[in-house]
Coordinates of C-alpha atoms in Angstrom, one line a residue:
M1 CA -3.1 -8.3 37.1
K2 CA -1.0 -8.0 34.2
R3 CA -2.8 -8.3 30.9
I4 CA -1.7 -10.7 28.8
K5 CA -2.1 -10.9 24.8
I6 CA -4.0 -13.6 23.4
K7 CA -1.6 -14.5 20.8
E8 CA 1.1 -15.3 23.3
L9 CA -1.6 -17.3 25.3
L10 CA -2.3 -19.6 22.0
N11 CA 1.5 -21.0 22.2
G12 CA 0.4 -22.7 25.7
A13 CA 3.4 -21.5 27.3
L14 CA 1.3 -20.1 30.4
L15 CA -0.9 -23.5 30.5
N16 CA -2.4 -24.1 34.1
E17 CA -1.5 -20.6 34.9
D18 CA -3.9 -17.7 36.6
I19 CA -4.0 -14.8 33.9
N20 CA -5.7 -11.8 32.2
I21 CA -7.2 -10.7 29.0
K22 CA -8.9 -7.7 27.5
G23 CA -10.5 -7.7 24.4
W24 CA -14.0 -7.7 22.5
V25 CA -16.7 -10.4 22.5
R26 CA -17.2 -12.0 18.8
T27 CA -19.7 -14.2 20.0
R28 CA -21.3 -15.8 23.1
R29 CA -23.2 -18.8 23.4
G30 CA -24.1 -21.5 26.1
N31 CA -27.1 -22.5 28.4
K32 CA -27.8 -22.4 32.0
A33 CA -25.0 -24.1 33.2
V34 CA -22.2 -22.7 30.9
T35 CA -21.8 -19.7 28.7
F36 CA -18.8 -19.5 26.1
I37 CA -17.5 -16.6 25.1
A38 CA -14.8 -16.1 22.2
M39 CA -12.8 -13.0 22.4
N40 CA -10.3 -11.0 20.4
D41 CA -8.0 -8.5 21.3
G42 CA -6.6 -7.8 18.0
S43 CA -2.8 -9.6 18.2
T44 CA -3.9 -12.1 16.5
I45 CA -6.6 -13.4 13.8
H46 CA -7.4 -16.2 16.1
N47 CA -10.2 -16.1 19.2
I48 CA -9.8 -17.4 22.7
Q49 CA -12.5 -19.0 24.3
V50 CA -13.8 -18.2 27.7
V51 CA -15.6 -20.7 29.5
A52 CA -17.9 -19.1 32.0
D53 CA -20.3 -19.8 34.8
P54 CA -23.2 -18.3 33.7
N55 CA -23.4 -17.0 37.9
L56 CA -20.2 -15.0 37.7
L57 CA -22.1 -11.8 37.2
P58 CA -26.2 -11.3 37.8
A59 CA -28.1 -11.9 35.6
E60 CA -28.6 -8.4 34.3
E61 CA -25.1 -7.9 33.8
M62 CA -24.6 -11.1 32.1
A63 CA -27.0 -10.4 29.5
K64 CA -24.6 -7.5 28.7
I65 CA -22.1 -9.6 27.0
T66 CA -23.0 -9.5 23.6
T67 CA -21.2 -9.6 20.5
G68 CA -18.9 -6.3 20.4
A69 CA -19.4 -5.6 24.3
C70 CA -15.8 -5.0 25.7
L71 CA -14.7 -7.3 28.3
S72 CA -11.7 -8.1 31.0
V73 CA -11.3 -11.6 31.9
V74 CA -9.4 -13.1 34.8
G75 CA -9.2 -17.0 35.0
K76 CA -6.9 -19.8 33.8
L77 CA -5.2 -21.0 30.9
V78 CA -6.2 -25.0 30.5
E79 CA -6.4 -27.4 27.5
S80 CA -9.3 -27.5 25.7
Q81 CA -11.9 -30.1 25.9
G82 CA -14.0 -28.9 22.6
K83 CA -13.2 -29.0 19.1
G84 CA -11.5 -25.9 17.3
Q85 CA -9.0 -24.7 19.8
S86 CA -6.4 -26.2 22.0
Y87 CA -6.5 -23.9 24.9
E88 CA -9.4 -22.2 26.2
V89 CA -9.6 -19.9 29.7
Q90 CA -11.7 -20.9 32.9
A91 CA -13.2 -17.4 33.8
T92 CA -12.9 -16.6 37.5
A93 CA -13.7 -13.1 37.3
I94 CA -15.4 -10.9 34.3
E95 CA -15.5 -7.4 34.2
I96 CA -17.4 -5.2 31.5
Y97 CA -15.9 -2.1 30.0
G98 CA -18.0 -1.3 27.3
T99 CA -21.4 -2.8 26.1
A100 CA -22.9 -2.9 22.5
D101 CA -26.4 -3.1 21.7
P102 CA -27.1 -6.1 19.7
T103 CA -30.3 -3.8 18.2
T104 CA -27.6 -0.9 16.9
Y105 CA -24.6 -2.5 16.8
P106 CA -24.1 -3.4 13.1
L107 CA -21.2 -5.8 13.0
Q108 CA -23.5 -8.8 14.1
K109 CA -22.0 -12.4 13.6
K110 CA -23.4 -12.6 9.9
G111 CA -21.6 -11.8 6.7
H112 CA -21.0 -8.0 5.9
S113 CA -20.2 -7.1 2.5
L114 CA -17.3 -5.2 2.0
E115 CA -19.2 -2.5 0.3
F116 CA -21.3 -2.2 3.3
L117 CA -18.0 -1.8 5.8
R118 CA -16.5 0.9 3.7
E119 CA -19.4 2.8 5.1
I120 CA -18.8 2.0 9.0
A121 CA -14.7 2.2 8.2
H122 CA -14.4 3.5 11.9
L123 CA -15.7 -0.2 12.8
R124 CA -14.6 -2.1 10.5
P125 CA -11.1 -3.0 11.8
R126 CA -12.8 -5.0 14.5
T127 CA -13.9 -7.7 11.7
N128 CA -11.6 -10.7 11.0
T129 CA -11.1 -9.6 7.9
F130 CA -10.0 -5.6 8.3
G131 CA -8.0 -6.9 11.4
A132 CA -5.7 -9.4 9.1
V133 CA -5.4 -7.0 6.3
L134 CA -4.2 -3.8 9.0
R135 CA -1.7 -6.4 10.8
I136 CA -0.6 -7.3 7.5
R137 CA -0.5 -3.7 7.0
H138 CA 1.9 -2.7 9.2
H139 CA 3.9 -6.2 8.7
M140 CA 4.7 -4.6 4.7
A141 CA 5.9 -1.1 6.8
M142 CA 8.0 -2.9 9.2
A143 CA 9.8 -5.1 5.8
I144 CA 10.5 -1.8 4.2
H145 CA 11.6 0.0 7.0
T146 CA 13.9 -3.0 7.2
Y147 CA 14.9 -3.6 4.2
F148 CA 16.5 -0.3 3.2
H149 CA 17.9 0.2 6.7
E150 CA 20.0 -3.4 6.3
H151 CA 20.7 -2.2 3.0
G152 CA 22.5 1.4 3.7
F153 CA 19.7 3.5 2.9
F154 CA 18.9 6.5 4.8
Y155 CA 14.8 7.2 5.6
F156 CA 14.5 10.8 3.7
H157 CA 11.2 13.3 4.9
S158 CA 10.0 15.1 1.6
P159 CA 7.6 17.8 2.1
L160 CA 3.8 17.2 1.4
I161 CA 3.2 20.7 0.6
T162 CA 5.2 21.6 -2.7
A163 CA 4.8 24.1 -5.6
S164 CA 5.9 21.7 -8.2
D165 CA 3.9 19.1 -9.7
C166 CA 6.5 16.4 -10.2
E167 CA 4.4 14.4 -12.3
G168 CA 3.1 17.1 -14.6
A169 CA -0.5 15.9 -15.1
G170 CA -1.6 19.1 -13.1
Q171 CA -3.8 17.0 -10.5
M172 CA -3.2 18.4 -7.3
F173 CA -5.2 19.4 -4.6
Q174 CA -4.3 23.3 -4.2
V175 CA -3.5 24.4 -0.4
T176 CA -4.0 27.9 0.3
T177 CA -5.4 29.6 3.2
L178 CA -7.0 32.3 1.0
D179 CA -10.7 33.4 2.0
L180 CA -12.4 31.6 -1.2
E181 CA -15.8 33.6 -0.9
N182 CA -13.7 36.5 -1.6
L183 CA -10.5 35.7 -3.5
P184 CA -7.7 38.7 -4.0
K185 CA -7.3 39.6 -7.5
S186 CA -4.4 40.8 -8.8
E187 CA -4.5 43.5 -12.1
D188 CA -4.8 41.0 -14.9
G189 CA -8.1 39.8 -12.8
K190 CA -6.2 36.4 -11.6
V191 CA -5.9 35.3 -8.3
D192 CA -3.4 36.8 -6.3
Y193 CA -1.2 34.2 -4.7
N194 CA 1.5 36.5 -3.4
Q195 CA -1.4 37.1 -0.4
D196 CA -1.6 33.5 0.2
F197 CA 0.2 32.0 3.3
F198 CA 2.9 30.6 1.1
G199 CA 3.3 33.5 -1.1
K200 CA 2.4 31.3 -3.9
H201 CA 0.6 28.8 -5.6
T202 CA 0.9 25.2 -3.8
A203 CA -0.3 21.8 -3.6
L204 CA -0.5 18.6 -1.6
T205 CA 2.6 16.6 -3.0
V206 CA 1.7 13.9 -5.9
S207 CA 5.6 12.4 -5.3
G208 CA 8.4 12.8 -3.2
Q209 CA 10.8 11.6 -5.9
L210 CA 12.3 15.4 -6.9
E211 CA 13.4 16.0 -3.3
G212 CA 14.6 12.4 -2.8
E213 CA 17.3 13.1 -5.9
L214 CA 18.1 15.9 -4.0
A215 CA 19.3 14.0 -1.0
A216 CA 20.3 11.4 -3.1
M217 CA 23.3 13.7 -4.6
S218 CA 24.7 13.7 -0.7
L219 CA 23.6 10.6 1.4
G220 CA 24.2 8.2 -1.9
A221 CA 21.0 6.1 -1.1
I222 CA 17.8 7.4 0.0
Y223 CA 14.0 6.5 0.7
T224 CA 10.7 8.0 1.1
F225 CA 7.8 6.4 2.7
G226 CA 5.0 8.7 3.1
P227 CA 1.5 9.8 2.3
T228 CA 0.9 11.0 -1.2
F229 CA -1.9 12.7 -3.1
R230 CA -3.8 12.7 -6.5
A231 CA -6.9 14.9 -7.5
E232 CA -7.7 12.3 -10.2
N233 CA -11.3 11.8 -10.6
S234 CA -11.0 8.5 -10.7
N235 CA -13.4 5.7 -9.0
T236 CA -11.9 2.3 -10.2
P237 CA -10.6 0.0 -7.6
R238 CA -7.1 0.7 -8.3
H239 CA -7.0 4.5 -7.3
L240 CA -7.4 6.7 -4.3
A241 CA -6.7 10.3 -3.9
E242 CA -4.4 9.8 -0.9
F243 CA -2.1 6.6 -0.5
W244 CA 1.3 5.8 0.6
M245 CA 4.5 5.5 -1.5
I246 CA 7.6 4.2 -1.0
E247 CA 10.5 6.1 -3.4
P248 CA 14.0 5.0 -3.1
E249 CA 16.5 7.4 -4.8
V250 CA 20.6 5.9 -5.2
A251 CA 23.4 8.1 -6.3
F252 CA 25.6 5.9 -9.2
L253 CA 22.7 3.7 -9.9
E254 CA 22.2 2.7 -13.7
I255 CA 19.1 1.3 -15.0
E256 CA 20.5 -2.4 -15.1
E257 CA 21.3 -1.8 -11.4
N258 CA 17.9 -0.2 -10.7
M259 CA 16.2 -3.6 -11.7
E260 CA 18.0 -5.7 -9.6
L261 CA 17.2 -3.4 -6.4
A262 CA 13.3 -3.5 -7.2
E263 CA 13.7 -7.2 -7.7
D264 CA 15.1 -7.8 -4.5
F265 CA 13.4 -5.1 -2.6
I266 CA 9.8 -6.6 -3.7
K267 CA 11.1 -10.2 -3.3
Y268 CA 12.1 -9.5 0.4
C269 CA 8.6 -7.6 1.1
V270 CA 7.0 -11.1 -0.1
Q271 CA 8.7 -13.1 1.8
W272 CA 8.7 -11.3 4.9
A273 CA 4.8 -11.5 4.5
L274 CA 5.0 -15.5 4.2
D275 CA 7.4 -15.1 7.2
H276 CA 5.3 -13.1 9.2
C277 CA 1.8 -13.1 8.3
M278 CA 1.0 -16.7 7.3
D279 CA -2.4 -17.0 9.6
D280 CA -3.8 -13.6 8.3
I281 CA -2.7 -14.7 4.5
Q282 CA -4.5 -18.1 5.4
F283 CA -7.7 -16.2 6.6
L284 CA -7.8 -14.1 3.7
A285 CA -7.5 -16.9 1.3
E286 CA -10.1 -19.2 2.5
H287 CA -12.6 -16.1 2.6
F288 CA -11.7 -14.0 -0.8
D289 CA -8.7 -15.5 -3.1
A290 CA -7.4 -19.3 -2.3
E291 CA -4.9 -18.4 -4.6
L292 CA -3.3 -16.0 -2.5
P293 CA -0.6 -18.4 -0.6
D294 CA 0.4 -20.1 -4.2
R295 CA 0.7 -16.5 -5.8
L296 CA 3.1 -15.0 -3.2
R297 CA 5.3 -17.8 -3.7
F298 CA 4.8 -17.6 -7.7
V299 CA 7.1 -14.2 -7.3
L300 CA 9.9 -15.8 -5.4
A301 CA 10.3 -18.6 -7.3
K302 CA 12.1 -17.8 -10.5
P303 CA 14.1 -14.5 -11.7
F304 CA 11.9 -11.7 -12.9
K305 CA 11.9 -11.7 -16.9
R306 CA 13.5 -8.7 -18.2
L307 CA 12.4 -7.2 -21.5
T308 CA 12.1 -4.0 -23.2
Y309 CA 8.8 -2.0 -24.2
T310 CA 9.2 -2.9 -27.8
E311 CA 9.4 -6.7 -27.6
G312 CA 6.6 -6.6 -25.3
V313 CA 4.6 -5.0 -27.7
E314 CA 5.4 -7.6 -30.0
I315 CA 4.3 -10.1 -28.2
L316 CA 0.8 -8.6 -27.7
E317 CA 0.5 -7.9 -31.2
A318 CA 0.9 -11.5 -31.8
A319 CA -1.1 -12.5 -29.1
V320 CA -4.0 -10.2 -30.9
K321 CA -2.9 -11.8 -34.5
N322 CA -3.7 -15.3 -32.8
G323 CA -7.1 -14.8 -31.7
H324 CA -6.5 -13.1 -28.0
K325 CA -8.7 -10.1 -27.4
F326 CA -8.2 -7.2 -25.1
E327 CA -10.4 -4.5 -24.3
F328 CA -8.1 -1.7 -25.4
P329 CA -5.8 -1.6 -28.4
I330 CA -2.2 -2.8 -28.4
Y331 CA 0.3 -0.7 -31.0
W332 CA 4.0 1.0 -30.5
G333 CA 3.3 3.9 -28.1
A334 CA 0.2 2.7 -26.2
D335 CA 0.5 3.2 -22.9
L336 CA 0.0 -0.5 -21.9
A337 CA -3.4 -1.1 -19.9
S338 CA -3.5 -3.7 -16.9
E339 CA -4.7 -6.5 -19.3
H340 CA -1.6 -6.1 -21.2
E341 CA 0.8 -6.2 -18.2
R342 CA -0.9 -9.2 -17.3
Y343 CA -1.1 -11.0 -20.1
L344 CA 3.0 -10.9 -20.1
V345 CA 3.1 -12.0 -16.5
E346 CA 0.3 -14.7 -16.0
E347 CA 0.1 -16.1 -19.6
H348 CA 2.9 -15.4 -21.2
F349 CA 6.3 -15.4 -19.1
Q350 CA 4.4 -16.7 -16.3
R351 CA 6.5 -14.6 -14.0
P352 CA 7.1 -11.2 -13.0
V353 CA 8.4 -8.9 -15.9
I354 CA 10.2 -5.5 -16.0
L355 CA 9.7 -4.0 -19.0
T356 CA 12.6 -1.2 -19.7
D357 CA 12.8 1.5 -22.9
Y358 CA 9.4 3.3 -23.1
P359 CA 8.5 5.9 -25.6
K360 CA 9.6 9.1 -24.0
E361 CA 6.0 10.5 -24.8
I362 CA 4.2 8.4 -22.7
K363 CA 6.6 9.1 -19.4
S364 CA 8.0 11.8 -17.3
F365 CA 10.5 14.5 -18.1
Y366 CA 13.3 13.5 -15.8
M367 CA 13.7 9.9 -17.2
R368 CA 17.0 9.8 -18.9
I369 CA 16.5 9.5 -22.8
N370 CA 18.3 7.1 -25.0
D371 CA 20.4 7.2 -28.0
D372 CA 17.7 7.0 -30.2
N373 CA 16.1 9.8 -28.9
K374 CA 12.3 7.8 -29.0
T375 CA 12.8 5.9 -25.6
V376 CA 13.3 6.2 -22.1
R377 CA 15.4 4.3 -19.1
G378 CA 11.9 3.7 -17.6
M379 CA 11.4 0.5 -15.9
D380 CA 8.0 -0.8 -14.8
V381 CA 7.7 -3.9 -12.8
L382 CA 4.6 -6.2 -13.7
F383 CA 3.1 -8.9 -11.2
P384 CA 0.4 -11.0 -11.6
K385 CA -3.4 -10.0 -11.0
I386 CA -1.9 -6.1 -10.6
G387 CA -0.2 -4.9 -13.3
E388 CA 2.2 -2.4 -12.8
I389 CA 3.5 -2.5 -9.1
I390 CA 6.8 -0.5 -9.3
G391 CA 7.6 2.4 -11.7
G392 CA 11.2 3.7 -12.4
S393 CA 13.5 5.0 -14.3
E394 CA 17.4 5.9 -14.5
R395 CA 17.0 10.2 -13.9
E396 CA 18.1 12.2 -16.6
W397 CA 21.3 13.5 -14.7
R398 CA 22.5 15.6 -18.1
L399 CA 21.1 19.3 -17.5
D400 CA 20.9 20.1 -21.5
K401 CA 18.9 16.7 -22.0
L402 CA 16.6 17.3 -18.7
T403 CA 15.7 21.0 -20.1
Q404 CA 15.2 20.2 -23.2
R405 CA 12.7 17.4 -21.9
A406 CA 11.0 19.5 -19.4
E407 CA 10.8 22.0 -22.4
E408 CA 9.2 19.7 -24.6
M409 CA 6.6 18.5 -21.4
G410 CA 5.7 22.2 -20.5
V411 CA 7.3 21.9 -17.1
P412 CA 8.3 25.7 -16.6
Q413 CA 11.9 25.7 -15.7
K414 CA 11.5 28.6 -13.1
D415 CA 9.0 26.2 -10.9
I416 CA 12.5 23.3 -10.6
W417 CA 15.4 25.5 -10.4
W418 CA 16.4 23.9 -7.7
Y419 CA 16.3 20.5 -9.3
L420 CA 18.2 21.7 -12.1
D421 CA 20.8 22.9 -9.8
T422 CA 22.1 19.4 -9.1
R423 CA 22.6 19.1 -12.6
R424 CA 24.6 22.0 -12.8
Y425 CA 26.5 21.4 -9.5
G426 CA 28.3 18.0 -9.3
T427 CA 25.7 15.9 -11.4
A428 CA 25.9 12.2 -11.6
P429 CA 24.0 9.2 -12.7
H430 CA 21.4 8.2 -10.6
S431 CA 18.6 6.2 -10.6
G432 CA 15.1 5.4 -8.2
F433 CA 11.9 4.0 -8.4
G434 CA 8.2 4.4 -6.8
L435 CA 5.9 1.6 -5.1
G436 CA 2.6 2.4 -4.3
F437 CA 1.9 0.8 -0.7
E438 CA -1.6 0.3 -1.4
R439 CA -0.6 -1.9 -4.4
L440 CA 1.5 -3.9 -2.3
L441 CA -1.0 -4.4 0.0
L442 CA -3.6 -5.7 -2.7
F443 CA -1.1 -8.5 -4.0
V444 CA -0.1 -9.3 -0.6
T445 CA -3.7 -9.6 0.8
G446 CA -5.8 -10.7 -2.3
M447 CA -8.2 -8.0 -1.5
S448 CA -9.8 -6.9 -5.1
N449 CA -10.5 -2.9 -4.1
I450 CA -7.6 -0.7 -2.8
R451 CA -9.9 1.2 -0.8
D452 CA -10.1 -2.1 1.4
V453 CA -6.4 -2.0 2.0
I454 CA -5.8 1.1 3.7
P455 CA -7.9 2.3 7.0
F456 CA -10.0 5.6 5.7
P457 CA -9.8 5.8 2.1
R458 CA -10.0 9.3 0.4
T459 CA -12.0 8.8 -3.1
P460 CA -14.1 11.3 -4.8
N461 CA -17.3 12.6 -2.8
N462 CA -15.6 10.9 0.2
A463 CA -13.6 11.9 2.9
E464 CA -15.6 10.6 5.8
F465 CA -14.5 9.6 9.1

């Protein structure tokens, strides 16, 4: 008999029909007359109740049906006589695929802290919480691909191994095949990377943006969606060493249109979550963040407020004068902290905010410099609870300005000669932005730690599983 997913059973279309379900036991209870087994197969947050005669299997076999065991159940889908569910399965046959010794299985029916579950990340997808998070993660990936496909973008695969540091921060993971116990040295005593696999110093990418810009100069509109890496020794709830980035790049797009694209895109993703993930969102709201559904609707309710960095700083300085206390100081030229960004969104404007025209000193070399020679055409989209969720800019497409900025910021031109070529040959205005996928998931799930929205988090001193 063909297996039916539990999600398909819960609409009642197969009522009074013989069906086969396969999944894992959440709980088992009962007495000598009847056994109730709650099963889940991952297709939905909801369990289905299996009602079985305790004599359906020999007593020693029935005793193996405990939390975590894996079963195949054949039976009839009927209307439930009990509370808490509309339908249940009257079992006629049970096959035990795998058992879970209750003395050692760590996911017994009790509350588990998120910190504990990170220690058993190989098992935590079996919990309701992480089943919900991972289903939402899937749906957000589908929303992203669907949005860009429907809007004429091409999915472009940028390399994971690179010889350039897009952000210029130097926080990159080195890639090498050299023997670290016996490194070859050149005459000046430095490591001889000519003998390495690629013949030069290489690392894992921090961004696909630079390569994405190259593709936009031929395909017009592209997006990248893949893993990126930062060797930043940070243990905050907002940082990972390995995370996923979405980076669209569009030819002939200037800063105003870039803001329009970012707002339309992020609203599309949030609406997709409300349309396709409501069961999981409601579960997470009940257990972690009661305001989650309202906060998702909040970002859809109004146009995003647009203002310059300078205007934002003036608002924050006025708040300080009026008695508001920030942990970090605020002044023109400061890199805004999350608390500053959230104040603008949650308290002052009460809507998402797009800040533009940042001081050039706190932004990357590739952002187009404004005529004041002090600010760049950067933009950050700020969300409630998160702060910055999208960062982008109109790119500096004028060769003389770009080379000058690269020199000012210590980016060697010999390492980005190919990037500069796009300004030498057929240069054009273009813009783009980056969305950290896990930042989006933090917002959509209401989880408070970024390590809980990725299957296997990579952080300092943690590369388990």
